[in-house]
Amino acid sequence: MATVEYKGHSFEVDEDGFLQKFEDWNLEWVDYVKDSEGIKELTPEHNKVIEFLQDYYKKNGIAPMVRILSKVTGFKLKHIYELFPSGPGKGACKMAGLPKPTGCV
Amino acid sequence: MAFISSGYNPDKPMEGRITDIGPRHYEEFYPAVIKKNKGQWDYHEIVKPGVLKHAALSGDVVYTVRVGGARLMSVTHVREICEIADKHCGGHLRFTTRNNVEFMVETEEALNGLIADLESRKFAGGSYKFPIGGTGACVSNIVHTQGYVHCHTPATDASGPVKAVMDEMFEYFQSMTLPAMVRISLACCLNMCGAVHCSDIGIVGIHRKPPIVEHDRLDNICEIPLAISACPTGAIKPTKVEIDGKKVNSVAVNASRCMYCGNCYTMCPAMPLASGEGDGIVLMVGGKVSNRISMPKFSKVVVAYIPNEPPRWPTLTKMIKHIVEVYAKDANKYERLGEWAERIGWEKFFELCDLEFSHHCIDDFRDPAYYTWRQSTQFKFTKHIEA
């Protein structure tokens, strides 16, 4: 497993750039990931999605279904893609520090 | 090799981005005769194994030559297919839903030239590049999956066994002597990508050992509730384990409830279960998808375990050949393998095919299992019972 050094923090990541440990997450991680995810400027809308994903993960131990993400944040899937061009899984979950999505993806 | 840009700008990933354009429209690639006579076909006939003739109301005819494809193929091979199409077919060709390749020509003269060309092409190792066949009551190509070539959950290989089985079945690919078509499919795990659950003969990779739980990293890389709900038998529960004096969340697998499906590994990378000597193959028979005469059927497990024997899987290929031979001898015309087995009774199927019946074949999954048992006094005595 590779280790990323960024602004004095080190993050353990896998080959797809997902955090290996949720506890390693901090704001520097979001800043580090945003470039590779095609995001220029972090807006409050980005933060709203990231915060909700983290809350949901802490509470339930899983990432929310896309419909739940849409319903709670009020953002349609199209808008989520505008915020995170790689989509809610590869983009938003990676930035929020959640584990890599699994299954037949 | 040096980096060569396609024009994509990683600093502005959304600039000039084209999306949602879908596939090309199929009409763009029609041969002229197909385009002209679309929806106006009168009848067709199978001229000989691998060669079809379609006649249109306008009087036009089109000959189709079907050749076997390995499915997994190099660009070099695709270019050779294109070269043949350029030479004989005006640059047109198509792939079938069983991954065979079809070349179409309009005259008998062109047909003979095409066939002679196709038959002359071989790989350096000696195997046919474009064997002609796969029509009528035959064994056409094997629908198969990724195996050890690309997937992370297989219990067997795909390309290897398919080559071994098709070598054994080759005479049936190039002839039309069976009572009806025999569809063979292979899936390398119980996900059953492809058509094994509805094929005359289905080859499926299985495990025989429960997953190994990597407690040290499970909670970090898995969503535990997903792993628990992935289990069809409820064998997984959440638990806490101590690692280096620290309590971490993990899961516990009840080995006596686990039937090694591997669904939990699909959801959770910290629960691997592949094993060299444990993994192997299940043989299923009797499925079909068409509505002809009888309704579509699922295939049923008849051999619970065949070991993996790379590179030629001799036990597997021998067993399949034997089943096809017995079916070819005993079934009526138009009768698919599943229809034949149901007509003579499964106990007779096992007897005729010399298959050992084990308790593994008896369904024990939830309420529907009951409906697969025999609630009747109607059966035939077989050598299985005498023994």
CSV table of C-alpha atoms in Angstrom, one decimal:
chain,number,residue,atom,x,y,z
A,1,MET,CA,0.0,0.0,0.0
A,2,ALA,CA,1.2,3.4,-0.9
A,3,THR,CA,1.6,6.4,1.4
A,4,VAL,CA,0.7,9.9,0.3
A,5,GLU,CA,2.5,12.9,1.9
A,6,TYR,CA,0.6,16.1,1.7
A,7,LYS,CA,1.1,19.3,3.8
A,8,GLY,CA,2.7,17.5,6.7
A,9,HIS,CA,0.1,14.8,6.8
A,10,SER,CA,0.6,11.2,5.6
A,11,PHE,CA,-2.2,9.1,4.2
A,12,GLU,CA,-2.2,5.4,3.6
A,13,VAL,CA,-4.1,4.8,0.3
A,14,ASP,CA,-4.8,1.9,-2.1
A,15,GLU,CA,-4.1,1.7,-5.8
A,16,ASP,CA,-7.3,3.6,-6.6
A,17,GLY,CA,-6.5,6.4,-4.2
A,18,PHE,CA,-9.0,5.5,-1.5
A,19,LEU,CA,-8.1,6.1,2.2
A,20,GLN,CA,-7.2,2.8,3.9
A,21,LYS,CA,-8.4,4.1,7.3
A,22,PHE,CA,-11.4,6.3,7.9
A,23,GLU,CA,-9.7,7.8,11.0
A,24,ASP,CA,-6.9,9.2,8.8
A,25,TRP,CA,-9.4,11.6,7.2
A,26,ASN,CA,-9.0,15.4,7.6
A,27,LEU,CA,-9.5,18.6,5.6
A,28,GLU,CA,-6.0,18.3,4.0
A,29,TRP,CA,-7.2,15.0,2.5
A,30,VAL,CA,-10.1,16.7,0.8
A,31,ASP,CA,-7.8,19.4,-0.5
A,32,TYR,CA,-5.3,16.7,-1.8
A,33,VAL,CA,-8.0,14.7,-3.6
A,34,LYS,CA,-9.9,17.4,-5.2
A,35,ASP,CA,-7.4,18.0,-8.0
A,36,SER,CA,-7.4,14.3,-9.2
A,37,GLU,CA,-11.2,14.4,-9.0
A,38,GLY,CA,-11.6,17.4,-11.4
A,39,ILE,CA,-12.8,19.8,-8.7
A,40,LYS,CA,-11.4,23.3,-8.7
A,41,GLU,CA,-13.0,25.1,-5.8
A,42,LEU,CA,-14.7,23.4,-2.8
A,43,THR,CA,-18.2,25.0,-2.3
A,44,PRO,CA,-20.5,24.6,0.7
A,45,GLU,CA,-22.5,22.2,-1.5
A,46,HIS,CA,-19.4,19.9,-1.7
A,47,ASN,CA,-19.0,20.1,2.0
A,48,LYS,CA,-22.7,19.3,2.6
A,49,VAL,CA,-22.4,16.1,0.6
A,50,ILE,CA,-19.1,15.1,2.3
A,51,GLU,CA,-20.5,15.8,5.7
A,52,PHE,CA,-23.6,13.8,5.1
A,53,LEU,CA,-21.7,10.8,3.8
A,54,GLN,CA,-19.5,10.9,6.9
A,55,ASP,CA,-22.4,11.2,9.3
A,56,TYR,CA,-24.2,8.4,7.6
A,57,TYR,CA,-21.2,6.1,7.6
A,58,LYS,CA,-20.5,6.7,11.3
A,59,LYS,CA,-24.1,6.0,12.1
A,60,ASN,CA,-24.8,3.1,9.9
A,61,GLY,CA,-21.4,1.6,8.9
A,62,ILE,CA,-22.2,1.8,5.2
A,63,ALA,CA,-22.3,4.4,2.5
A,64,PRO,CA,-25.9,5.7,1.8
A,65,MET,CA,-27.7,4.6,-1.3
A,66,VAL,CA,-27.8,7.2,-4.1
A,67,ARG,CA,-31.5,7.9,-3.5
A,68,ILE,CA,-30.9,8.6,0.2
A,69,LEU,CA,-28.0,10.9,-0.6
A,70,SER,CA,-30.2,12.8,-3.1
A,71,LYS,CA,-33.2,12.9,-0.7
A,72,VAL,CA,-31.3,14.2,2.3
A,73,THR,CA,-29.0,16.7,0.6
A,74,GLY,CA,-31.7,17.8,-1.9
A,75,PHE,CA,-29.3,17.4,-4.8
A,76,LYS,CA,-30.5,15.5,-7.8
A,77,LEU,CA,-28.0,12.9,-9.2
A,78,LYS,CA,-27.3,15.3,-12.1
A,79,HIS,CA,-26.2,18.0,-9.7
A,80,ILE,CA,-24.1,15.5,-7.7
A,81,TYR,CA,-22.2,14.8,-10.9
A,82,GLU,CA,-21.8,18.5,-11.5
A,83,LEU,CA,-20.2,18.8,-8.1
A,84,PHE,CA,-18.2,15.5,-8.3
A,85,PRO,CA,-17.5,14.7,-12.0
A,86,SER,CA,-16.4,11.1,-11.1
A,87,GLY,CA,-19.8,10.5,-9.4
A,88,PRO,CA,-20.9,9.9,-5.8
A,89,GLY,CA,-18.9,6.7,-5.4
A,90,LYS,CA,-15.5,7.3,-6.9
A,91,GLY,CA,-15.6,11.1,-6.3
A,92,ALA,CA,-17.6,12.0,-3.1
A,93,CYS,CA,-17.0,8.8,-1.1
A,94,LYS,CA,-13.2,9.0,-1.8
A,95,MET,CA,-13.1,12.6,-0.6
A,96,ALA,CA,-15.2,11.8,2.4
A,97,GLY,CA,-12.7,9.0,3.4
A,98,LEU,CA,-15.2,6.2,3.1
A,99,PRO,CA,-14.0,2.7,2.0
A,100,LYS,CA,-13.9,1.9,-1.7
A,101,PRO,CA,-17.2,0.8,-3.1
A,102,THR,CA,-17.4,-2.9,-3.7
A,103,GLY,CA,-19.5,-5.4,-5.7
A,104,CYS,CA,-20.1,-5.6,-9.4
A,105,VAL,CA,-19.2,-2.0,-10.2
B,1,MET,CA,7.2,4.6,-24.1
B,2,ALA,CA,6.9,8.3,-24.0
B,3,PHE,CA,3.6,9.8,-23.1
B,4,ILE,CA,1.4,10.7,-26.1
B,5,SER,CA,-1.6,13.0,-25.3
B,6,SER,CA,-4.9,12.3,-27.0
B,7,GLY,CA,-5.7,16.0,-26.5
B,8,TYR,CA,-7.4,15.5,-23.1
B,9,ASN,CA,-6.4,18.2,-20.6
B,10,PRO,CA,-6.1,16.8,-17.0
B,11,ASP,CA,-6.2,20.3,-15.6
B,12,LYS,CA,-9.6,21.0,-17.2
B,13,PRO,CA,-11.2,17.5,-17.3
B,14,MET,CA,-14.7,18.8,-18.2
B,15,GLU,CA,-13.5,20.9,-21.2
B,16,GLY,CA,-14.5,19.6,-24.6
B,17,ARG,CA,-16.0,16.5,-22.9
B,18,ILE,CA,-18.4,14.5,-25.0
B,19,THR,CA,-20.8,12.2,-23.1
B,20,ASP,CA,-24.0,10.2,-23.5
B,21,ILE,CA,-23.7,9.7,-27.3
B,22,GLY,CA,-24.4,5.9,-27.0
B,23,PRO,CA,-23.4,3.3,-29.5
B,24,ARG,CA,-23.2,3.8,-33.2
B,25,HIS,CA,-26.4,3.1,-35.1
B,26,TYR,CA,-26.3,-0.5,-36.4
B,27,GLU,CA,-27.6,0.6,-39.9
B,28,GLU,CA,-24.3,2.4,-40.5
B,29,PHE,CA,-22.6,-1.0,-40.8
B,30,TYR,CA,-25.2,-3.0,-42.8
B,31,PRO,CA,-24.0,-4.8,-46.0
B,32,ALA,CA,-25.9,-3.3,-48.9
B,33,VAL,CA,-28.0,-6.4,-49.5
B,34,ILE,CA,-29.1,-6.5,-45.8
B,35,LYS,CA,-30.0,-2.8,-45.9
B,36,LYS,CA,-32.0,-3.2,-49.1
B,37,ASN,CA,-34.0,-6.3,-47.9
B,38,LYS,CA,-34.4,-5.5,-44.2
B,39,GLY,CA,-37.8,-6.7,-43.0
B,40,GLN,CA,-38.4,-8.4,-46.4
B,41,TRP,CA,-36.9,-11.8,-45.8
B,42,ASP,CA,-38.8,-14.8,-47.3
B,43,TYR,CA,-37.1,-17.9,-46.0
B,44,HIS,CA,-33.8,-19.3,-45.0
B,45,GLU,CA,-32.0,-22.6,-45.2
B,46,ILE,CA,-28.8,-24.2,-43.8
B,47,VAL,CA,-26.8,-25.0,-46.9
B,48,LYS,CA,-24.3,-27.0,-44.8
B,49,PRO,CA,-22.8,-26.8,-41.3
B,50,GLY,CA,-21.8,-23.2,-40.7
B,51,VAL,CA,-23.3,-21.8,-43.9
B,52,LEU,CA,-26.8,-20.2,-44.0
B,53,LYS,CA,-28.7,-18.8,-47.0
B,54,HIS,CA,-31.4,-16.2,-46.6
B,55,ALA,CA,-33.6,-15.3,-49.6
B,56,ALA,CA,-35.6,-12.1,-49.8
B,57,LEU,CA,-38.9,-11.4,-51.4
B,58,SER,CA,-37.0,-9.3,-54.0
B,59,GLY,CA,-35.1,-12.4,-55.1
B,60,ASP,CA,-31.9,-11.4,-53.5
B,61,VAL,CA,-30.0,-14.0,-51.5
B,62,VAL,CA,-27.3,-13.6,-48.9
B,63,TYR,CA,-25.0,-16.4,-47.7
B,64,THR,CA,-23.7,-16.3,-44.2
B,65,VAL,CA,-20.6,-18.2,-43.1
B,66,ARG,CA,-20.3,-18.6,-39.3
B,67,VAL,CA,-16.9,-19.2,-37.9
B,68,GLY,CA,-15.9,-19.9,-34.3
B,69,GLY,CA,-14.2,-17.2,-32.3
B,70,ALA,CA,-12.2,-17.5,-29.1
B,71,ARG,CA,-14.0,-14.4,-27.7
B,72,LEU,CA,-10.8,-13.3,-26.1
B,73,MET,CA,-8.8,-12.0,-29.1
B,74,SER,CA,-6.0,-9.7,-30.0
B,75,VAL,CA,-6.2,-6.6,-32.2
B,76,THR,CA,-4.0,-8.6,-34.6
B,77,HIS,CA,-6.7,-11.2,-34.9
B,78,VAL,CA,-9.5,-8.6,-35.3
B,79,ARG,CA,-7.4,-7.0,-38.1
B,80,GLU,CA,-7.2,-10.4,-39.8
B,81,ILE,CA,-11.0,-10.7,-39.5
B,82,CYS,CA,-11.2,-7.2,-41.1
B,83,GLU,CA,-8.8,-8.3,-43.8
B,84,ILE,CA,-11.1,-11.2,-44.7
B,85,ALA,CA,-14.1,-9.0,-44.7
B,86,ASP,CA,-12.4,-6.5,-47.0
B,87,LYS,CA,-11.3,-9.2,-49.4
B,88,HIS,CA,-14.7,-11.1,-49.6
B,89,CYS,CA,-17.5,-9.1,-48.0
B,90,GLY,CA,-17.1,-5.4,-48.9
B,91,GLY,CA,-15.7,-4.7,-45.5
B,92,HIS,CA,-18.7,-6.0,-43.6
B,93,LEU,CA,-19.0,-8.6,-40.8
B,94,ARG,CA,-20.9,-9.3,-37.6
B,95,PHE,CA,-20.5,-11.1,-34.3
B,96,THR,CA,-23.2,-13.4,-33.0
B,97,THR,CA,-24.7,-13.5,-29.5
B,98,ARG,CA,-22.4,-16.5,-28.8
B,99,ASN,CA,-19.4,-14.6,-30.0
B,100,ASN,CA,-19.0,-16.4,-33.3
B,101,VAL,CA,-18.1,-14.3,-36.4
B,102,GLU,CA,-20.3,-14.2,-39.5
B,103,PHE,CA,-19.2,-13.2,-42.9
B,104,MET,CA,-21.8,-12.4,-45.5
B,105,VAL,CA,-21.6,-12.7,-49.3
B,106,GLU,CA,-24.2,-12.5,-52.1
B,107,THR,CA,-23.1,-15.1,-54.6
B,108,GLU,CA,-22.2,-18.8,-54.5
B,109,GLU,CA,-18.9,-18.0,-56.2
B,110,ALA,CA,-17.9,-15.6,-53.6
B,111,LEU,CA,-19.1,-18.1,-50.9
B,112,ASN,CA,-16.8,-20.8,-52.2
B,113,GLY,CA,-13.8,-18.4,-52.3
B,114,LEU,CA,-14.5,-17.2,-48.8
B,115,ILE,CA,-14.8,-20.8,-47.4
B,116,ALA,CA,-11.6,-21.9,-49.0
B,117,ASP,CA,-9.8,-18.8,-47.6
B,118,LEU,CA,-11.2,-19.3,-44.1
B,119,GLU,CA,-10.3,-23.0,-44.0
B,120,SER,CA,-6.7,-22.3,-45.0
B,121,ARG,CA,-6.0,-20.1,-42.0
B,122,LYS,CA,-4.3,-21.7,-38.9
B,123,PHE,CA,-2.3,-20.5,-36.0
B,124,ALA,CA,1.4,-21.5,-35.7
B,125,GLY,CA,0.4,-24.1,-33.1
B,126,GLY,CA,-1.9,-25.7,-35.6
B,127,SER,CA,-5.4,-24.7,-34.4
B,128,TYR,CA,-8.0,-23.3,-36.9
B,129,LYS,CA,-8.3,-19.5,-36.8
B,130,PHE,CA,-11.7,-19.5,-38.4
B,131,PRO,CA,-13.4,-23.0,-38.1
B,132,ILE,CA,-16.7,-23.0,-39.9
B,133,GLY,CA,-19.7,-24.3,-38.1
B,134,GLY,CA,-22.1,-23.6,-35.2
B,135,THR,CA,-25.4,-23.9,-37.1
B,136,GLY,CA,-28.4,-26.2,-36.6
B,137,ALA,CA,-28.4,-29.1,-34.2
B,138,CYS,CA,-24.8,-28.6,-33.1
B,139,VAL,CA,-22.6,-27.5,-30.2
B,140,SER,CA,-22.0,-23.9,-31.0
B,141,ASN,CA,-19.6,-21.6,-29.2
B,142,ILE,CA,-19.4,-21.7,-25.3
B,143,VAL,CA,-20.6,-18.5,-23.6
B,144,HIS,CA,-18.0,-17.9,-20.9
B,145,THR,CA,-16.5,-15.4,-18.5
B,146,GLN,CA,-13.2,-13.9,-17.4
B,147,GLY,CA,-11.7,-16.6,-15.1
B,148,TYR,CA,-8.1,-16.2,-14.0
B,149,VAL,CA,-7.5,-13.8,-17.0
B,150,HIS,CA,-9.1,-10.8,-15.3
B,151,CYS,CA,-11.6,-11.4,-12.4
B,152,HIS,CA,-10.9,-11.5,-8.6
B,153,THR,CA,-13.6,-13.9,-7.5
B,154,PRO,CA,-13.2,-16.9,-9.8
B,155,ALA,CA,-13.1,-20.5,-8.6
B,156,THR,CA,-11.9,-21.8,-11.9
B,157,ASP,CA,-10.6,-20.5,-15.2
B,158,ALA,CA,-12.8,-19.6,-18.2
B,159,SER,CA,-10.7,-19.5,-21.4
B,160,GLY,CA,-8.7,-22.7,-20.5
B,161,PRO,CA,-11.7,-25.0,-19.9
B,162,VAL,CA,-13.5,-23.6,-22.9
B,163,LYS,CA,-10.7,-24.4,-25.2
B,164,ALA,CA,-10.4,-27.9,-23.7
B,165,VAL,CA,-14.1,-28.6,-24.0
B,166,MET,CA,-14.4,-27.2,-27.5
B,167,ASP,CA,-11.5,-29.3,-28.7
B,168,GLU,CA,-13.4,-32.3,-27.4
B,169,MET,CA,-16.7,-31.0,-29.0
B,170,PHE,CA,-15.2,-29.9,-32.3
B,171,GLU,CA,-16.8,-32.6,-34.4
B,172,TYR,CA,-20.2,-31.4,-33.1
B,173,PHE,CA,-19.4,-27.8,-33.9
B,174,GLN,CA,-18.7,-28.7,-37.5
B,175,SER,CA,-21.7,-31.1,-37.9
B,176,MET,CA,-25.5,-31.1,-37.3
B,177,THR,CA,-26.0,-34.6,-36.1
B,178,LEU,CA,-27.5,-34.0,-32.6
B,179,PRO,CA,-31.3,-34.3,-31.8
B,180,ALA,CA,-31.3,-30.5,-31.1
B,181,MET,CA,-28.8,-27.7,-30.4
B,182,VAL,CA,-26.7,-28.2,-27.3
B,183,ARG,CA,-25.8,-25.0,-25.6
B,184,ILE,CA,-22.7,-25.1,-23.3
B,185,SER,CA,-21.9,-22.2,-21.0
B,186,LEU,CA,-19.2,-21.6,-18.4
B,187,ALA,CA,-19.1,-19.2,-15.4
B,188,CYS,CA,-16.1,-19.1,-13.2
B,189,CYS,CA,-18.0,-18.4,-10.0
B,190,LEU,CA,-21.6,-18.6,-8.6
B,191,ASN,CA,-22.3,-15.1,-9.8
B,192,MET,CA,-23.0,-17.0,-13.0
B,193,CYS,CA,-22.3,-14.2,-15.5
B,194,GLY,CA,-23.5,-15.4,-18.8
B,195,ALA,CA,-25.9,-18.2,-19.4
B,196,VAL,CA,-25.0,-21.2,-17.2
B,197,HIS,CA,-28.3,-21.2,-15.4
B,198,CYS,CA,-30.2,-21.7,-18.6
B,199,SER,CA,-27.9,-23.8,-20.8
B,200,ASP,CA,-28.1,-27.4,-21.8
B,201,ILE,CA,-24.8,-27.9,-20.1
B,202,GLY,CA,-23.5,-25.4,-17.6
B,203,ILE,CA,-20.0,-25.4,-16.1
B,204,VAL,CA,-19.7,-23.4,-12.9
B,205,GLY,CA,-16.7,-22.7,-10.6
B,206,ILE,CA,-17.3,-23.4,-6.9
B,207,HIS,CA,-15.4,-23.1,-3.6
B,208,ARG,CA,-15.4,-25.7,-0.9
B,209,LYS,CA,-13.9,-23.7,2.0
B,210,PRO,CA,-15.2,-20.8,4.1
B,211,PRO,CA,-13.7,-17.3,3.7
B,212,ILE,CA,-10.6,-16.3,5.7
B,213,VAL,CA,-11.4,-13.2,7.8
B,214,GLU,CA,-8.6,-10.6,7.8
B,215,HIS,CA,-9.6,-9.0,11.1
B,216,ASP,CA,-6.7,-6.5,11.1
B,217,ARG,CA,-8.0,-4.6,8.1
B,218,LEU,CA,-11.6,-5.7,7.7
B,219,ASP,CA,-13.3,-2.7,9.4
B,220,ASN,CA,-11.1,-0.2,7.5
B,221,ILE,CA,-11.8,-1.5,4.0
B,222,CYS,CA,-15.3,-3.1,4.3
B,223,GLU,CA,-18.7,-1.8,5.1
B,224,ILE,CA,-19.6,-4.5,7.6
B,225,PRO,CA,-23.4,-4.4,7.3
B,226,LEU,CA,-23.0,-5.0,3.5
B,227,ALA,CA,-20.9,-8.1,4.2
B,228,ILE,CA,-23.5,-9.4,6.6
B,229,SER,CA,-26.4,-8.9,4.3
B,230,ALA,CA,-24.5,-10.4,1.4
B,231,CYS,CA,-24.8,-13.8,3.0
B,232,PRO,CA,-27.7,-15.9,1.6
B,233,THR,CA,-27.6,-18.3,4.6
B,234,GLY,CA,-27.1,-15.7,7.4
B,235,ALA,CA,-23.7,-17.2,8.4
B,236,ILE,CA,-22.0,-13.9,9.0
B,237,LYS,CA,-22.5,-11.8,12.1
B,238,PRO,CA,-20.7,-8.7,13.5
B,239,THR,CA,-18.2,-9.2,16.2
B,240,LYS,CA,-15.3,-7.5,18.0
B,241,VAL,CA,-11.9,-9.0,18.1
B,242,GLU,CA,-8.7,-8.1,19.9
B,243,ILE,CA,-5.6,-7.3,17.8
B,244,ASP,CA,-2.4,-6.1,19.6
B,245,GLY,CA,-4.5,-5.3,22.7
B,246,LYS,CA,-6.9,-3.2,20.7
B,247,LYS,CA,-10.5,-4.0,20.1
B,248,VAL,CA,-11.6,-3.8,16.5
B,249,ASN,CA,-14.9,-4.4,14.7
B,250,SER,CA,-15.0,-7.4,12.5
B,251,VAL,CA,-17.2,-10.3,11.5
B,252,ALA,CA,-17.5,-13.9,12.5
B,253,VAL,CA,-18.4,-16.6,10.0
B,254,ASN,CA,-20.4,-19.6,11.2
B,255,ALA,CA,-18.6,-22.3,9.1
B,256,SER,CA,-21.4,-24.8,9.5
B,257,ARG,CA,-23.9,-22.4,7.8
B,258,CYS,CA,-21.4,-21.2,5.1
B,259,MET,CA,-21.9,-22.8,1.7
B,260,TYR,CA,-18.8,-20.9,0.2
B,261,CYS,CA,-20.7,-18.8,-2.3
B,262,GLY,CA,-18.2,-16.0,-2.0
B,263,ASN,CA,-20.8,-13.2,-2.0
B,264,CYS,CA,-19.2,-11.7,1.1
B,265,TYR,CA,-15.8,-11.5,-0.6
B,266,THR,CA,-17.5,-9.6,-3.5
B,267,MET,CA,-18.6,-7.0,-1.0
B,268,CYS,CA,-15.6,-7.2,1.4
B,269,PRO,CA,-12.0,-7.6,0.1
B,270,ALA,CA,-10.9,-8.7,3.6
B,271,MET,CA,-12.8,-12.1,3.3
B,272,PRO,CA,-10.9,-14.0,0.5
B,273,LEU,CA,-11.8,-17.7,0.0
B,274,ALA,CA,-10.1,-18.9,-3.2
B,275,SER,CA,-8.2,-22.1,-2.7
B,276,GLY,CA,-6.0,-24.2,-5.0
B,277,GLU,CA,-7.2,-27.7,-3.9
B,278,GLY,CA,-10.6,-26.6,-2.6
B,279,ASP,CA,-11.9,-24.9,-5.7
B,280,GLY,CA,-13.4,-26.8,-8.6
B,281,ILE,CA,-16.3,-27.1,-11.0
B,282,VAL,CA,-20.0,-28.0,-10.8
B,283,LEU,CA,-21.7,-29.5,-13.8
B,284,MET,CA,-25.3,-28.4,-14.5
B,285,VAL,CA,-27.6,-29.7,-17.3
B,286,GLY,CA,-31.0,-29.3,-18.8
B,287,GLY,CA,-31.6,-25.6,-19.1
B,288,LYS,CA,-33.0,-23.7,-22.1
B,289,VAL,CA,-34.3,-20.2,-22.9
B,290,SER,CA,-36.4,-20.8,-25.9
B,291,ASN,CA,-40.1,-21.3,-25.8
B,292,ARG,CA,-40.1,-24.1,-28.4
B,293,ILE,CA,-42.4,-26.9,-27.4
B,294,SER,CA,-41.6,-26.7,-23.7
B,295,MET,CA,-41.3,-23.6,-21.5
B,296,PRO,CA,-37.8,-22.2,-20.7
B,297,LYS,CA,-36.0,-24.2,-18.0
B,298,PHE,CA,-33.2,-23.7,-15.4
B,299,SER,CA,-30.3,-26.1,-15.6
B,300,LYS,CA,-29.9,-28.5,-12.7
B,301,VAL,CA,-26.8,-29.6,-10.8
B,302,VAL,CA,-25.8,-33.2,-11.7
B,303,VAL,CA,-22.2,-33.3,-10.7
B,304,ALA,CA,-21.4,-31.6,-7.4
B,305,TYR,CA,-17.6,-31.4,-7.8
B,306,ILE,CA,-15.0,-31.9,-10.5
B,307,PRO,CA,-11.4,-30.8,-9.5
B,308,ASN,CA,-9.6,-28.1,-11.4
B,309,GLU,CA,-7.1,-29.8,-13.6
B,310,PRO,CA,-5.3,-27.2,-15.6
B,311,PRO,CA,-4.4,-26.9,-18.4
B,312,ARG,CA,-6.8,-29.4,-20.1
B,313,TRP,CA,-9.5,-30.3,-17.4
B,314,PRO,CA,-9.6,-34.0,-18.6
B,315,THR,CA,-12.3,-35.2,-16.1
B,316,LEU,CA,-14.6,-32.3,-17.0
B,317,THR,CA,-14.2,-32.7,-20.8
B,318,LYS,CA,-14.6,-36.5,-20.6
B,319,MET,CA,-17.8,-36.1,-18.6
B,320,ILE,CA,-19.3,-33.5,-20.9
B,321,LYS,CA,-18.5,-35.6,-24.0
B,322,HIS,CA,-20.1,-38.6,-22.5
B,323,ILE,CA,-23.3,-36.7,-21.6
B,324,VAL,CA,-23.6,-35.3,-25.1
B,325,GLU,CA,-22.9,-38.8,-26.6
B,326,VAL,CA,-25.6,-40.5,-24.5
B,327,TYR,CA,-28.1,-37.6,-25.2
B,328,ALA,CA,-27.3,-37.8,-29.0
B,329,LYS,CA,-28.0,-41.6,-28.9
B,330,ASP,CA,-31.1,-41.6,-26.7
B,331,ALA,CA,-33.1,-38.4,-27.3
B,332,ASN,CA,-35.8,-37.9,-29.9
B,333,LYS,CA,-35.5,-35.4,-32.7
B,334,TYR,CA,-36.0,-31.8,-31.6
B,335,GLU,CA,-35.7,-32.8,-28.0
B,336,ARG,CA,-33.4,-30.6,-26.0
B,337,LEU,CA,-31.3,-32.1,-23.3
B,338,GLY,CA,-33.5,-30.9,-20.5
B,339,GLU,CA,-36.7,-32.2,-22.2
B,340,TRP,CA,-35.0,-35.5,-22.7
B,341,ALA,CA,-34.0,-35.8,-19.1
B,342,GLU,CA,-37.5,-34.9,-17.8
B,343,ARG,CA,-39.1,-37.3,-20.2
B,344,ILE,CA,-37.0,-40.3,-19.2
B,345,GLY,CA,-36.8,-39.2,-15.6
B,346,TRP,CA,-33.8,-37.9,-13.8
B,347,GLU,CA,-33.0,-41.3,-12.2
B,348,LYS,CA,-32.7,-42.7,-15.7
B,349,PHE,CA,-30.6,-39.7,-16.8
B,350,PHE,CA,-28.1,-40.5,-14.0
B,351,GLU,CA,-28.1,-44.2,-14.9
B,352,LEU,CA,-27.6,-43.7,-18.7
B,353,CYS,CA,-24.9,-41.1,-18.2
B,354,ASP,CA,-23.1,-43.2,-15.6
B,355,LEU,CA,-23.2,-40.2,-13.2
B,356,GLU,CA,-22.9,-40.8,-9.5
B,357,PHE,CA,-25.8,-39.3,-7.6
B,358,SER,CA,-24.7,-37.7,-4.4
B,359,HIS,CA,-26.6,-35.9,-1.6
B,360,HIS,CA,-25.1,-32.6,-2.8
B,361,CYS,CA,-27.6,-32.6,-5.7
B,362,ILE,CA,-30.6,-32.6,-3.4
B,363,ASP,CA,-31.9,-29.1,-2.9
B,364,ASP,CA,-31.8,-27.8,0.6
B,365,PHE,CA,-32.1,-24.0,0.1
B,366,ARG,CA,-35.2,-22.6,1.9
B,367,ASP,CA,-38.8,-23.5,1.3
B,368,PRO,CA,-38.6,-24.0,-2.5
B,369,ALA,CA,-36.3,-27.0,-1.9
B,370,TYR,CA,-39.3,-29.1,-0.9
B,371,TYR,CA,-40.8,-28.8,-4.4
B,372,THR,CA,-37.7,-30.4,-5.9
B,373,TRP,CA,-38.3,-33.6,-3.9
B,374,ARG,CA,-40.4,-36.5,-5.1
B,375,GLN,CA,-44.0,-36.3,-3.8
B,376,SER,CA,-45.1,-39.3,-5.8
B,377,THR,CA,-44.7,-43.1,-6.0
B,378,GLN,CA,-43.8,-42.8,-9.7
B,379,PHE,CA,-40.2,-43.8,-10.3
B,380,LYS,CA,-38.1,-46.3,-12.1
B,381,PHE,CA,-35.8,-48.8,-10.6
B,382,THR,CA,-32.2,-48.1,-11.6
B,383,LYS,CA,-28.8,-49.6,-10.9
B,384,HIS,CA,-28.3,-46.8,-8.3
B,385,ILE,CA,-31.1,-48.4,-6.2
B,386,GLU,CA,-30.0,-52.0,-6.7
B,387,ALA,CA,-26.5,-51.3,-5.4
